[in-house]
PDB file of C-alpha atoms and ligand atoms in Angstrom:
ATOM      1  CA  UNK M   1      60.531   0.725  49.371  1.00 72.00           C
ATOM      2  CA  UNK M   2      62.561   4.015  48.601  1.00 73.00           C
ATOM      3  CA  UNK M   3      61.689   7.481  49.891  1.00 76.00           C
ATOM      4  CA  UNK M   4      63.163  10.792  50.779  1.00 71.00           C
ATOM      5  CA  UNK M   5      63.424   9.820  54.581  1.00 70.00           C
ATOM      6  CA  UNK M   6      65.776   6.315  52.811  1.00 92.00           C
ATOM      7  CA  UNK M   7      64.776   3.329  52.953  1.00 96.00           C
ATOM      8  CA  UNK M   8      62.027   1.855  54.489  1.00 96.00           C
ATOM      9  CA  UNK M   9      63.036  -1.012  56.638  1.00 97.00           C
ATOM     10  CA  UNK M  10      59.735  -1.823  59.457  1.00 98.00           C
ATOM     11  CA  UNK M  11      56.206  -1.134  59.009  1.00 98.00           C
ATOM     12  CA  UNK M  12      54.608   0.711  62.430  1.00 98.00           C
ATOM     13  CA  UNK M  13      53.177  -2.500  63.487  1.00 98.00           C
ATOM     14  CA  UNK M  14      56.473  -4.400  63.148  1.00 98.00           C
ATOM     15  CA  UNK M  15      57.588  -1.445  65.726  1.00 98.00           C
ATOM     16  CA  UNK M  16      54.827  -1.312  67.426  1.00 98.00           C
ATOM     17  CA  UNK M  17      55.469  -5.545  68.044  1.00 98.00           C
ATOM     18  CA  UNK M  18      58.852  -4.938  68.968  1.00 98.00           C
ATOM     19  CA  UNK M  19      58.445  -2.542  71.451  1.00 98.00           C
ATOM     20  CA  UNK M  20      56.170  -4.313  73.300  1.00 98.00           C
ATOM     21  CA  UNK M  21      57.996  -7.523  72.991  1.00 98.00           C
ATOM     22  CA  UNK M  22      60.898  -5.621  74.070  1.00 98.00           C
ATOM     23  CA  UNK M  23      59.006  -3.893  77.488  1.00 98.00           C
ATOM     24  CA  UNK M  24      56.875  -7.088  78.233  1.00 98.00           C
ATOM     25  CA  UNK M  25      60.345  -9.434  77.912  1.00 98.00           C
ATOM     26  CA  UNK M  26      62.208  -6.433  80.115  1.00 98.00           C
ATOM     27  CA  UNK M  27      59.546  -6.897  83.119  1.00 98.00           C
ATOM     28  CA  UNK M  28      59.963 -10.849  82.607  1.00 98.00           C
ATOM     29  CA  UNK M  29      63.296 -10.814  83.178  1.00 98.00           C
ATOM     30  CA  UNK M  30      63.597  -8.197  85.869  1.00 98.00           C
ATOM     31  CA  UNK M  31      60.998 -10.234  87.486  1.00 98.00           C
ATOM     32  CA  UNK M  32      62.484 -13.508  86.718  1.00 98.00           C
ATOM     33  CA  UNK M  33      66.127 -12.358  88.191  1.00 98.00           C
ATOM     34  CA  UNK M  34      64.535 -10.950  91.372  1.00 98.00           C
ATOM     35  CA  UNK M  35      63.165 -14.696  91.824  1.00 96.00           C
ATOM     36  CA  UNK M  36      66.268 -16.276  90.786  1.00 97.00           C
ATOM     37  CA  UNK M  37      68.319 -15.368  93.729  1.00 96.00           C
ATOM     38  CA  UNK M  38      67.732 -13.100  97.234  1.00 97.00           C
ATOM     39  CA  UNK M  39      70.771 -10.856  95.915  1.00 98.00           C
ATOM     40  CA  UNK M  40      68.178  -9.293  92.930  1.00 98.00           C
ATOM     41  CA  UNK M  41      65.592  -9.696  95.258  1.00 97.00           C
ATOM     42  CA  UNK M  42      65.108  -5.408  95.399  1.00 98.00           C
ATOM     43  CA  UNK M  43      64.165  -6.148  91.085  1.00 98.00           C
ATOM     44  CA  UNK M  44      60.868  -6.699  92.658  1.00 98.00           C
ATOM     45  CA  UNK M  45      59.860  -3.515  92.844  1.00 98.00           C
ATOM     46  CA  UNK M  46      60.037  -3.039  89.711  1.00 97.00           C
ATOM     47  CA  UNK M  47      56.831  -5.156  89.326  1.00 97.00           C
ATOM     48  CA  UNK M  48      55.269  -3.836  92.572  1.00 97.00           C
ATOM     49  CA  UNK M  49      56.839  -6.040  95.327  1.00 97.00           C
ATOM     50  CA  UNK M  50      57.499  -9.531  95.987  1.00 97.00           C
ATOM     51  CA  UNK M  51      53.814 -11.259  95.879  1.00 97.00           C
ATOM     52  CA  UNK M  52      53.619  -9.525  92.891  1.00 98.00           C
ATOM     53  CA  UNK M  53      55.958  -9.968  91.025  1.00 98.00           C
ATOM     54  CA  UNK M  54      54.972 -14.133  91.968  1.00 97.00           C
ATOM     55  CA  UNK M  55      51.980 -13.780  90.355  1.00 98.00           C
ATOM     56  CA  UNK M  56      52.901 -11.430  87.412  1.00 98.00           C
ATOM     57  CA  UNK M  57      55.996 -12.970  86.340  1.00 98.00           C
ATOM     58  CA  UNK M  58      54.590 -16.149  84.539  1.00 98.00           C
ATOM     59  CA  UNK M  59      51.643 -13.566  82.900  1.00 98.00           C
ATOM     60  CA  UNK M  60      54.360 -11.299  81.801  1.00 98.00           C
ATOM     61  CA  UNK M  61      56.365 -14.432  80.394  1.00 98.00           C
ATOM     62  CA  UNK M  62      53.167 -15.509  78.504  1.00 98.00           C
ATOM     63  CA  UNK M  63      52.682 -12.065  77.279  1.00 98.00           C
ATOM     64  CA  UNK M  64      56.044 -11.947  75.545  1.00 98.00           C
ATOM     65  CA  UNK M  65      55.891 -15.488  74.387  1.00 98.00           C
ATOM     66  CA  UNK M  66      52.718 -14.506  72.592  1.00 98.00           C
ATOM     67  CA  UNK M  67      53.989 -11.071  70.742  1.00 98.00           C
ATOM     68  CA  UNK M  68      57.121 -12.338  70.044  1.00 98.00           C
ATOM     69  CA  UNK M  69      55.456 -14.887  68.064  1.00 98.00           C
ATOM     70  CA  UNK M  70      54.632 -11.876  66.300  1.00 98.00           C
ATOM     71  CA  UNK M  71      57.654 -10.896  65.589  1.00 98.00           C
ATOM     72  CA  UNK M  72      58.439 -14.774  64.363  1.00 98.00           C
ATOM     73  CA  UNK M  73      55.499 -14.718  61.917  1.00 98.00           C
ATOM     74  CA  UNK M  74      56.937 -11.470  60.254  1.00 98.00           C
ATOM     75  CA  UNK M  75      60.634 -12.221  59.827  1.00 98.00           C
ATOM     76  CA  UNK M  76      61.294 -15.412  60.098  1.00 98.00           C
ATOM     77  CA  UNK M  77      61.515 -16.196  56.703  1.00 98.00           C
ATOM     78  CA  UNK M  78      64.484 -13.146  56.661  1.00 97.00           C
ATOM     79  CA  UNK M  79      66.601 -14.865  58.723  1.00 98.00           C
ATOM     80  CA  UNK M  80      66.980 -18.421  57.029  1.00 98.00           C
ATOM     81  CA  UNK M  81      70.849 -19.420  57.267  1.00 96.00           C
ATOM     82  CA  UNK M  82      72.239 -19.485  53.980  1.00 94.00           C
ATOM     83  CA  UNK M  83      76.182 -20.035  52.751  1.00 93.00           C
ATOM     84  CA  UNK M  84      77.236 -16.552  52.890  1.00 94.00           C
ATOM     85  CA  UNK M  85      76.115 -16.711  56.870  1.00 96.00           C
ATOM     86  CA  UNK M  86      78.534 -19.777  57.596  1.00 95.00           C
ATOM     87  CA  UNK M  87      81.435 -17.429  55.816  1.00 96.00           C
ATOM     88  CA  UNK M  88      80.291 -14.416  57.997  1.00 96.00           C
ATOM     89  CA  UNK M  89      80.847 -16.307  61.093  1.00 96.00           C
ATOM     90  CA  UNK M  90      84.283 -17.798  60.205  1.00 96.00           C
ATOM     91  CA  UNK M  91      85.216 -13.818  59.586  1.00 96.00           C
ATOM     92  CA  UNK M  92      84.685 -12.828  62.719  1.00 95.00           C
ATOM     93  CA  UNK M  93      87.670 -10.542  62.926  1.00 95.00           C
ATOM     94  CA  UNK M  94      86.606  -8.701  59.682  1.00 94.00           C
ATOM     95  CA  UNK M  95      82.991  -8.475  61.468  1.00 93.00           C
ATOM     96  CA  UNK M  96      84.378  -6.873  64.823  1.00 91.00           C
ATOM     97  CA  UNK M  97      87.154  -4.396  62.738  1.00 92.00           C
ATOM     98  CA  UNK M  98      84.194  -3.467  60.647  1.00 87.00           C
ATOM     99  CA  UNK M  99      85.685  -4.244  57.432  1.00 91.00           C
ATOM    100  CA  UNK M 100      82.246  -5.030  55.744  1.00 87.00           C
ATOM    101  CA  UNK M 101      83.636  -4.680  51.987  1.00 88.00           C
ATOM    102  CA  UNK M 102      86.204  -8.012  52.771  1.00 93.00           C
ATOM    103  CA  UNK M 103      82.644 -10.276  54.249  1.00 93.00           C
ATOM    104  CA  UNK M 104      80.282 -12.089  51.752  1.00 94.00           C
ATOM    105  CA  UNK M 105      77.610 -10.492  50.589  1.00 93.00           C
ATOM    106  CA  UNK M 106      74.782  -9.456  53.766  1.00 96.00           C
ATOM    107  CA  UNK M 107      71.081  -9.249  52.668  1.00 97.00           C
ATOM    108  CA  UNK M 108      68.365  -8.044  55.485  1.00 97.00           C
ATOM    109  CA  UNK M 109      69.868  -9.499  58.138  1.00 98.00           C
ATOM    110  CA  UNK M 110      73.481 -11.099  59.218  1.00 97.00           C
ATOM    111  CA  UNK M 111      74.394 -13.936  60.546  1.00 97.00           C
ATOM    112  CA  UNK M 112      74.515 -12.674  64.010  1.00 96.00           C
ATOM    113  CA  UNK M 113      71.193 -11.481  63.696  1.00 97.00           C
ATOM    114  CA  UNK M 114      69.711 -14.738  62.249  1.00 98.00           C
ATOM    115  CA  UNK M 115      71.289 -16.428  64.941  1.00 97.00           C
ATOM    116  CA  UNK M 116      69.997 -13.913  67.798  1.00 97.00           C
ATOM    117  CA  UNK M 117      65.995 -14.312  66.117  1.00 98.00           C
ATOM    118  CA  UNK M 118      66.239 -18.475  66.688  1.00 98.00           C
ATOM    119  CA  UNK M 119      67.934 -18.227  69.658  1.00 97.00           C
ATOM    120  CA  UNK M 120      65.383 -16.105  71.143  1.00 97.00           C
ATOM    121  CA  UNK M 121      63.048 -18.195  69.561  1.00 98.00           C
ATOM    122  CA  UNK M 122      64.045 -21.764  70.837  1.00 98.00           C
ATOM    123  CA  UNK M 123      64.802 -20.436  74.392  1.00 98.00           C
ATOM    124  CA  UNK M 124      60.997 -18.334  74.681  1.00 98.00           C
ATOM    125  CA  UNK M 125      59.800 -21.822  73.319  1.00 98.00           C
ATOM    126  CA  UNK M 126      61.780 -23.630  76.197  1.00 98.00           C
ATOM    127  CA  UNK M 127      61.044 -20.962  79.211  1.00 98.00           C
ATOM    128  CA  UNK M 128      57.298 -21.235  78.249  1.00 98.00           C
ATOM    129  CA  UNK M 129      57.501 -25.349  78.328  1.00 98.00           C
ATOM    130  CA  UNK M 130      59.483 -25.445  81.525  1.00 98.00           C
ATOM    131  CA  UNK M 131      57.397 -22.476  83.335  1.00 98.00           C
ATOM    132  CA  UNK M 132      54.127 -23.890  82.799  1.00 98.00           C
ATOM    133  CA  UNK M 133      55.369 -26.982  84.294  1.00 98.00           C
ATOM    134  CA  UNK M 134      56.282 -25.101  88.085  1.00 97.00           C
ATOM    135  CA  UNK M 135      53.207 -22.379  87.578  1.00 98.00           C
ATOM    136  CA  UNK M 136      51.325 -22.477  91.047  1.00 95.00           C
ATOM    137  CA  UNK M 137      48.129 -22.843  91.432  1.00 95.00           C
ATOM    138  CA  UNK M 138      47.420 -23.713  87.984  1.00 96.00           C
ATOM    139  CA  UNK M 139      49.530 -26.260  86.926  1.00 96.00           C
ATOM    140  CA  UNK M 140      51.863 -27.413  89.122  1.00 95.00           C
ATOM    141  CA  UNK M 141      49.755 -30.545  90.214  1.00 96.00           C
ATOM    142  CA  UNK M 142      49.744 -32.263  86.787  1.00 98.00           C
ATOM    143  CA  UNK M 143      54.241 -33.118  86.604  1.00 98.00           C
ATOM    144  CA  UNK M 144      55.810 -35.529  88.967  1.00 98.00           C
ATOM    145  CA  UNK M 145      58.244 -33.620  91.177  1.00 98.00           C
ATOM    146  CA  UNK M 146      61.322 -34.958  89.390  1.00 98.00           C
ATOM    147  CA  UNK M 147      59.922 -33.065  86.113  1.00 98.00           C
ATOM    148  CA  UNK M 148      59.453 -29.728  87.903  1.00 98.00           C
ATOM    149  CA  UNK M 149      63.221 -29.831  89.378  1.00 98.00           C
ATOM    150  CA  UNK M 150      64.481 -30.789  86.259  1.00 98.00           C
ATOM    151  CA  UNK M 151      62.326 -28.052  84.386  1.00 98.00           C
ATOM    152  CA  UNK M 152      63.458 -25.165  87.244  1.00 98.00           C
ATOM    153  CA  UNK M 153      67.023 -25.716  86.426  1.00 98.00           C
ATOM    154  CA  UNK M 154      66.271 -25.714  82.260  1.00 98.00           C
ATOM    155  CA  UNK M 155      63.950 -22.694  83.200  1.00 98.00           C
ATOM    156  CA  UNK M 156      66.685 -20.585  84.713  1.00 98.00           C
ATOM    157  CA  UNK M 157      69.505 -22.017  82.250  1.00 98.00           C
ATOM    158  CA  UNK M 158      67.302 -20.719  79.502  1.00 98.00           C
ATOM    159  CA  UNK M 159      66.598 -17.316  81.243  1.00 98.00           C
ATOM    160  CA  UNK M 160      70.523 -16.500  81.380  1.00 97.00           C
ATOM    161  CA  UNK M 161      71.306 -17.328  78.002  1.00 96.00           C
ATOM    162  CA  UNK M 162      68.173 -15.394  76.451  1.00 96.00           C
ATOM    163  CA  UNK M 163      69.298 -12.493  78.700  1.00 97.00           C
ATOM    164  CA  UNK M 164      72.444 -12.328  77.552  1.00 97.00           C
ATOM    165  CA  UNK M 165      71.270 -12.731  73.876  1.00 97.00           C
ATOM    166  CA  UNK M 166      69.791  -9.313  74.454  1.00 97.00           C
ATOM    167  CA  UNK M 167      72.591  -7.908  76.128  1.00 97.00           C
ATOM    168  CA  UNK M 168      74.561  -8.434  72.952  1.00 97.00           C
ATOM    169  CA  UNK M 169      70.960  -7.331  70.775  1.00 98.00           C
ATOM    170  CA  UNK M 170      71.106  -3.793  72.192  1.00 97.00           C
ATOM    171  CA  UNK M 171      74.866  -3.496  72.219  1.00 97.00           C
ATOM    172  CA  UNK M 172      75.179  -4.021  68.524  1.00 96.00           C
ATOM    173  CA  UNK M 173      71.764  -2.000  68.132  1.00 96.00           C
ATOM    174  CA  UNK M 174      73.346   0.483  69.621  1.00 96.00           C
ATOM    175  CA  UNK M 175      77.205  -0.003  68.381  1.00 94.00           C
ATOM    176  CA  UNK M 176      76.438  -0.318  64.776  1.00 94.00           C
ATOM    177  CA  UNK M 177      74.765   3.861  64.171  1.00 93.00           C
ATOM    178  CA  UNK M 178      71.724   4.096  62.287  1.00 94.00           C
ATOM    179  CA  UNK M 179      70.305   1.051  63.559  1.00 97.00           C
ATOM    180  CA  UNK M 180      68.186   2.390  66.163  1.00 97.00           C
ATOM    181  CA  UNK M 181      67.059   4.951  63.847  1.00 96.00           C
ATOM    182  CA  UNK M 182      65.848   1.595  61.925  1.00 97.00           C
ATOM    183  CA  UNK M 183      63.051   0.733  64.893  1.00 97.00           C
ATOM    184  CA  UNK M 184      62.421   4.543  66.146  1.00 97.00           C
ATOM    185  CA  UNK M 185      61.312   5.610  62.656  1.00 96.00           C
ATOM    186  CA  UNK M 186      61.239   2.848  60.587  1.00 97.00           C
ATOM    187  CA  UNK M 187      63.736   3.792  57.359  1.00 97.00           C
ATOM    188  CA  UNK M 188      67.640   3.447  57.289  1.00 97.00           C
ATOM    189  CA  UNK M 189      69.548   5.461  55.160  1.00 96.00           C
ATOM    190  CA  UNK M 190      70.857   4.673  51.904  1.00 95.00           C
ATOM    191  CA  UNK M 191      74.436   4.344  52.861  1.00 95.00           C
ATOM    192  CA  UNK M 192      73.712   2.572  55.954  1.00 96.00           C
ATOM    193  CA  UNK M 193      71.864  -0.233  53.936  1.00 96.00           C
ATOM    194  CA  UNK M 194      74.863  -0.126  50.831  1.00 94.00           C
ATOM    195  CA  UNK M 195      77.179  -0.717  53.631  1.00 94.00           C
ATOM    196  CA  UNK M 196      75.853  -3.289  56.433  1.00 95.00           C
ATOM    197  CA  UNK M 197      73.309  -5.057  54.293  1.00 96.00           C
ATOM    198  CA  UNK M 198      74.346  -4.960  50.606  1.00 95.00           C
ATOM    199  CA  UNK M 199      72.650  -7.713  48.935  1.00 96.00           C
ATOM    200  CA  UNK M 200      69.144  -6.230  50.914  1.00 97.00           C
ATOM    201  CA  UNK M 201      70.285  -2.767  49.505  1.00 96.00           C
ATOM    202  CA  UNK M 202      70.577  -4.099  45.901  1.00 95.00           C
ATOM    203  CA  UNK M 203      67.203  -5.771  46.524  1.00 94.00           C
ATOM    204  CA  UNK M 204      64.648  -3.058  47.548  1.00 95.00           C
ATOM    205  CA  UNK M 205      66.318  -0.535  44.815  1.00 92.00           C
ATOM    206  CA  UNK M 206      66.303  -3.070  42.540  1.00 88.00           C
ATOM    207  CA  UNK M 207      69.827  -4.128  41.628  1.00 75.00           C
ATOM    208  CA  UNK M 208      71.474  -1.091  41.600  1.00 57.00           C
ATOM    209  CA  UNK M 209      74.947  -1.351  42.963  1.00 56.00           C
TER     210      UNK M 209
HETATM  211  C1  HEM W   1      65.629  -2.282  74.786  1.00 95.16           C
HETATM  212  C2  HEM W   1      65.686  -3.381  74.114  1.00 95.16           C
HETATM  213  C3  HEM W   1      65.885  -3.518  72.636  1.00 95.16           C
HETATM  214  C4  HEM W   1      66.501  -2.701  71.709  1.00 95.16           C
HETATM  215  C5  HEM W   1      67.200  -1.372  71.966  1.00 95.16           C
HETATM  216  C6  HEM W   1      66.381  -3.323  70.410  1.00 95.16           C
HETATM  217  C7  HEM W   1      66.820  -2.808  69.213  1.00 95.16           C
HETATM  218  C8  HEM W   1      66.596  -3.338  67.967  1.00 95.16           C
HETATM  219  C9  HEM W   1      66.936  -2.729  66.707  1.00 95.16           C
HETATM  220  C10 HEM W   1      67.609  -1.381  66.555  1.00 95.16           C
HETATM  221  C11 HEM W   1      66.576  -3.563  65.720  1.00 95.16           C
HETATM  222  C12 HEM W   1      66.743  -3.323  64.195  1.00 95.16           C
HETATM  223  C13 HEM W   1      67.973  -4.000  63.694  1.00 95.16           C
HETATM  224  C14 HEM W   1      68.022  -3.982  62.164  1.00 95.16           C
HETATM  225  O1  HEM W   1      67.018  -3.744  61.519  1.00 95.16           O
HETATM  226  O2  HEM W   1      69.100  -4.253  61.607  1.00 95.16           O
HETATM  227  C15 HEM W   1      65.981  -4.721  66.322  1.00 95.16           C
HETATM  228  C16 HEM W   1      65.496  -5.817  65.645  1.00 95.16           C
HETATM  229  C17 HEM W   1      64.995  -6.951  66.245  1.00 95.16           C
HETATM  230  N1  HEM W   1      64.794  -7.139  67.604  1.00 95.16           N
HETATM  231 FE1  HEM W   1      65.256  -5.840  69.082  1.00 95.16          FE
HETATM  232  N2  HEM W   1      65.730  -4.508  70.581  1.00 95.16           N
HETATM  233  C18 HEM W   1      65.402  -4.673  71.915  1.00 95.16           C
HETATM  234  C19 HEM W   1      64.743  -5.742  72.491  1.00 95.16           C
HETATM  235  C20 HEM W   1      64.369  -6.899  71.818  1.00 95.16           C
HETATM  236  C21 HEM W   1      63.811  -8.077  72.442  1.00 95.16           C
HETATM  237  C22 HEM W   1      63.522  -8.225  73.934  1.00 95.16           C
HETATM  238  C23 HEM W   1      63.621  -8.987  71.446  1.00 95.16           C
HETATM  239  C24 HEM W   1      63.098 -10.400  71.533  1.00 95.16           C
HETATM  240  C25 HEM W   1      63.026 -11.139  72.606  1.00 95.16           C
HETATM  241  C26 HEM W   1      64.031  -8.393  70.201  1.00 95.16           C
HETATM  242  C27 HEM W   1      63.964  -8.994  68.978  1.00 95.16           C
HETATM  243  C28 HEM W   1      64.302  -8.415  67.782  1.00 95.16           C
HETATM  244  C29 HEM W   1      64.192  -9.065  66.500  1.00 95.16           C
HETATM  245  C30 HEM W   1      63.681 -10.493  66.280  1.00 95.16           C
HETATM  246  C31 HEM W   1      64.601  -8.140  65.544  1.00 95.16           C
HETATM  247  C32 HEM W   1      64.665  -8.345  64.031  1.00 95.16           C
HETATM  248  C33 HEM W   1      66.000  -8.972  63.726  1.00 95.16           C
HETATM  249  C34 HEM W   1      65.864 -10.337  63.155  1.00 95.16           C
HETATM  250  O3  HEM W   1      64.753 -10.759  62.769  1.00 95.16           O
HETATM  251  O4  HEM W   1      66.915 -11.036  63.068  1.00 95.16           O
HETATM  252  N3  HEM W   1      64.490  -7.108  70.463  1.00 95.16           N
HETATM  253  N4  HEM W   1      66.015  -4.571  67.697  1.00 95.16           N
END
């Protein structure tokens, strides 16, 4: 939809979602890291000290799971991998220089971002198997021991590489301007949406170049 304030891009519930996805997976992973090793072990006071943070972390980690499914329900079906995403990725170096006009064609989202949605999607799907498995009291007494190692070390292997997904989330959030606008208000510009997401520009105005 077009208006005076641009385009409209999320709905106040989709921002709503993704802020609270965004604090609740924060606390997880502060949590989580203070767990991980005794060098973050000062992260737990971030969640109110040590016992805690024990007994928060997997609630937390639940909690995301849960509204990022959310978010899954409401855009997954914009981030399906098409041709044009496989092309994106070879052209890295155009990507990184910014020279938008030389990649295919980007509608809502681009391949990065497609691949940064299932990402977060398979690991959250993975750190909520593999927790549930080591959760104490509840759990814990129904996997052999073997599982539970096993599931630690595909817990925390999971953990890094969804933490550095967001690591690279917020940087381009924040290196690519007008983005942020996108979730703080919920419209993009015009020319931001003609020039990072063409074929999603052409859409919602109806196929004007
Ligand atoms: C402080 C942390 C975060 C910031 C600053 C941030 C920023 C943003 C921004 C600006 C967008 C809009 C991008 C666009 O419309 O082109 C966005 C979209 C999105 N964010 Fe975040 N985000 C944060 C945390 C998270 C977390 C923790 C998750 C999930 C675990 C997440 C998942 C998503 C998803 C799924 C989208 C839609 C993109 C897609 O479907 O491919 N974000 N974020």
């Amino acid at each position: 939809m077009t208006t005076q304030n641009g385009i409209k891009r999320y709905s106040p519930s989709d921002r709503a979602n993704h802020v609270l996805v965004a604090v609740l997976f924060i606390l997880a992973a502060v949590s989580g890291l203070a767990l991980f090793h005794p060098s973050m072990f000062f992260l737990t006071a971030v969640l109110g000290g040590g016992e805690l943070s024990r007994v928060l972390h997997p609630f937390v980690g639940v909690a995301s799971f849960v509204f990022f499914l959310g978010m899954f329900l409401r855009f997954w079906h914009h981030n399906l991998v098409d041709k044009n995403d496989q092309q994106w990725m070879c052209q890295m170096g155009d990507v990184l220089n910014g020279r938008e006009e030389k990649l295919p064609e980007v509608g809502r989202y681009n391949a990065g971002q497609k691949m940064f949605f299932w990402l977060m999607a398979i690991a959250l799907v993975v750190l909520l198997l593999t927790g549930i498995t080591f959760w104490r009291p509840y759990f814990v007494d129904y996997f052999s021991l073997d599982v539970r190692r096993a599931a630690v070390l595909i817990h925390a292997l999971a953990a890094w590489i969804i933490i550095l997904g967001l690591i690279v989330h917020i940087y381009a959030a924040i290196w690519v301007k007008g983005s942020l606008g996108a979730m703080r208000t919920g419209y993009v510009s015009k020319a931001w949406a003609r020039r990072h997401h063409p074929a999603w520009y052409r859409e919602v105005t109806g196929g004007n170049k």
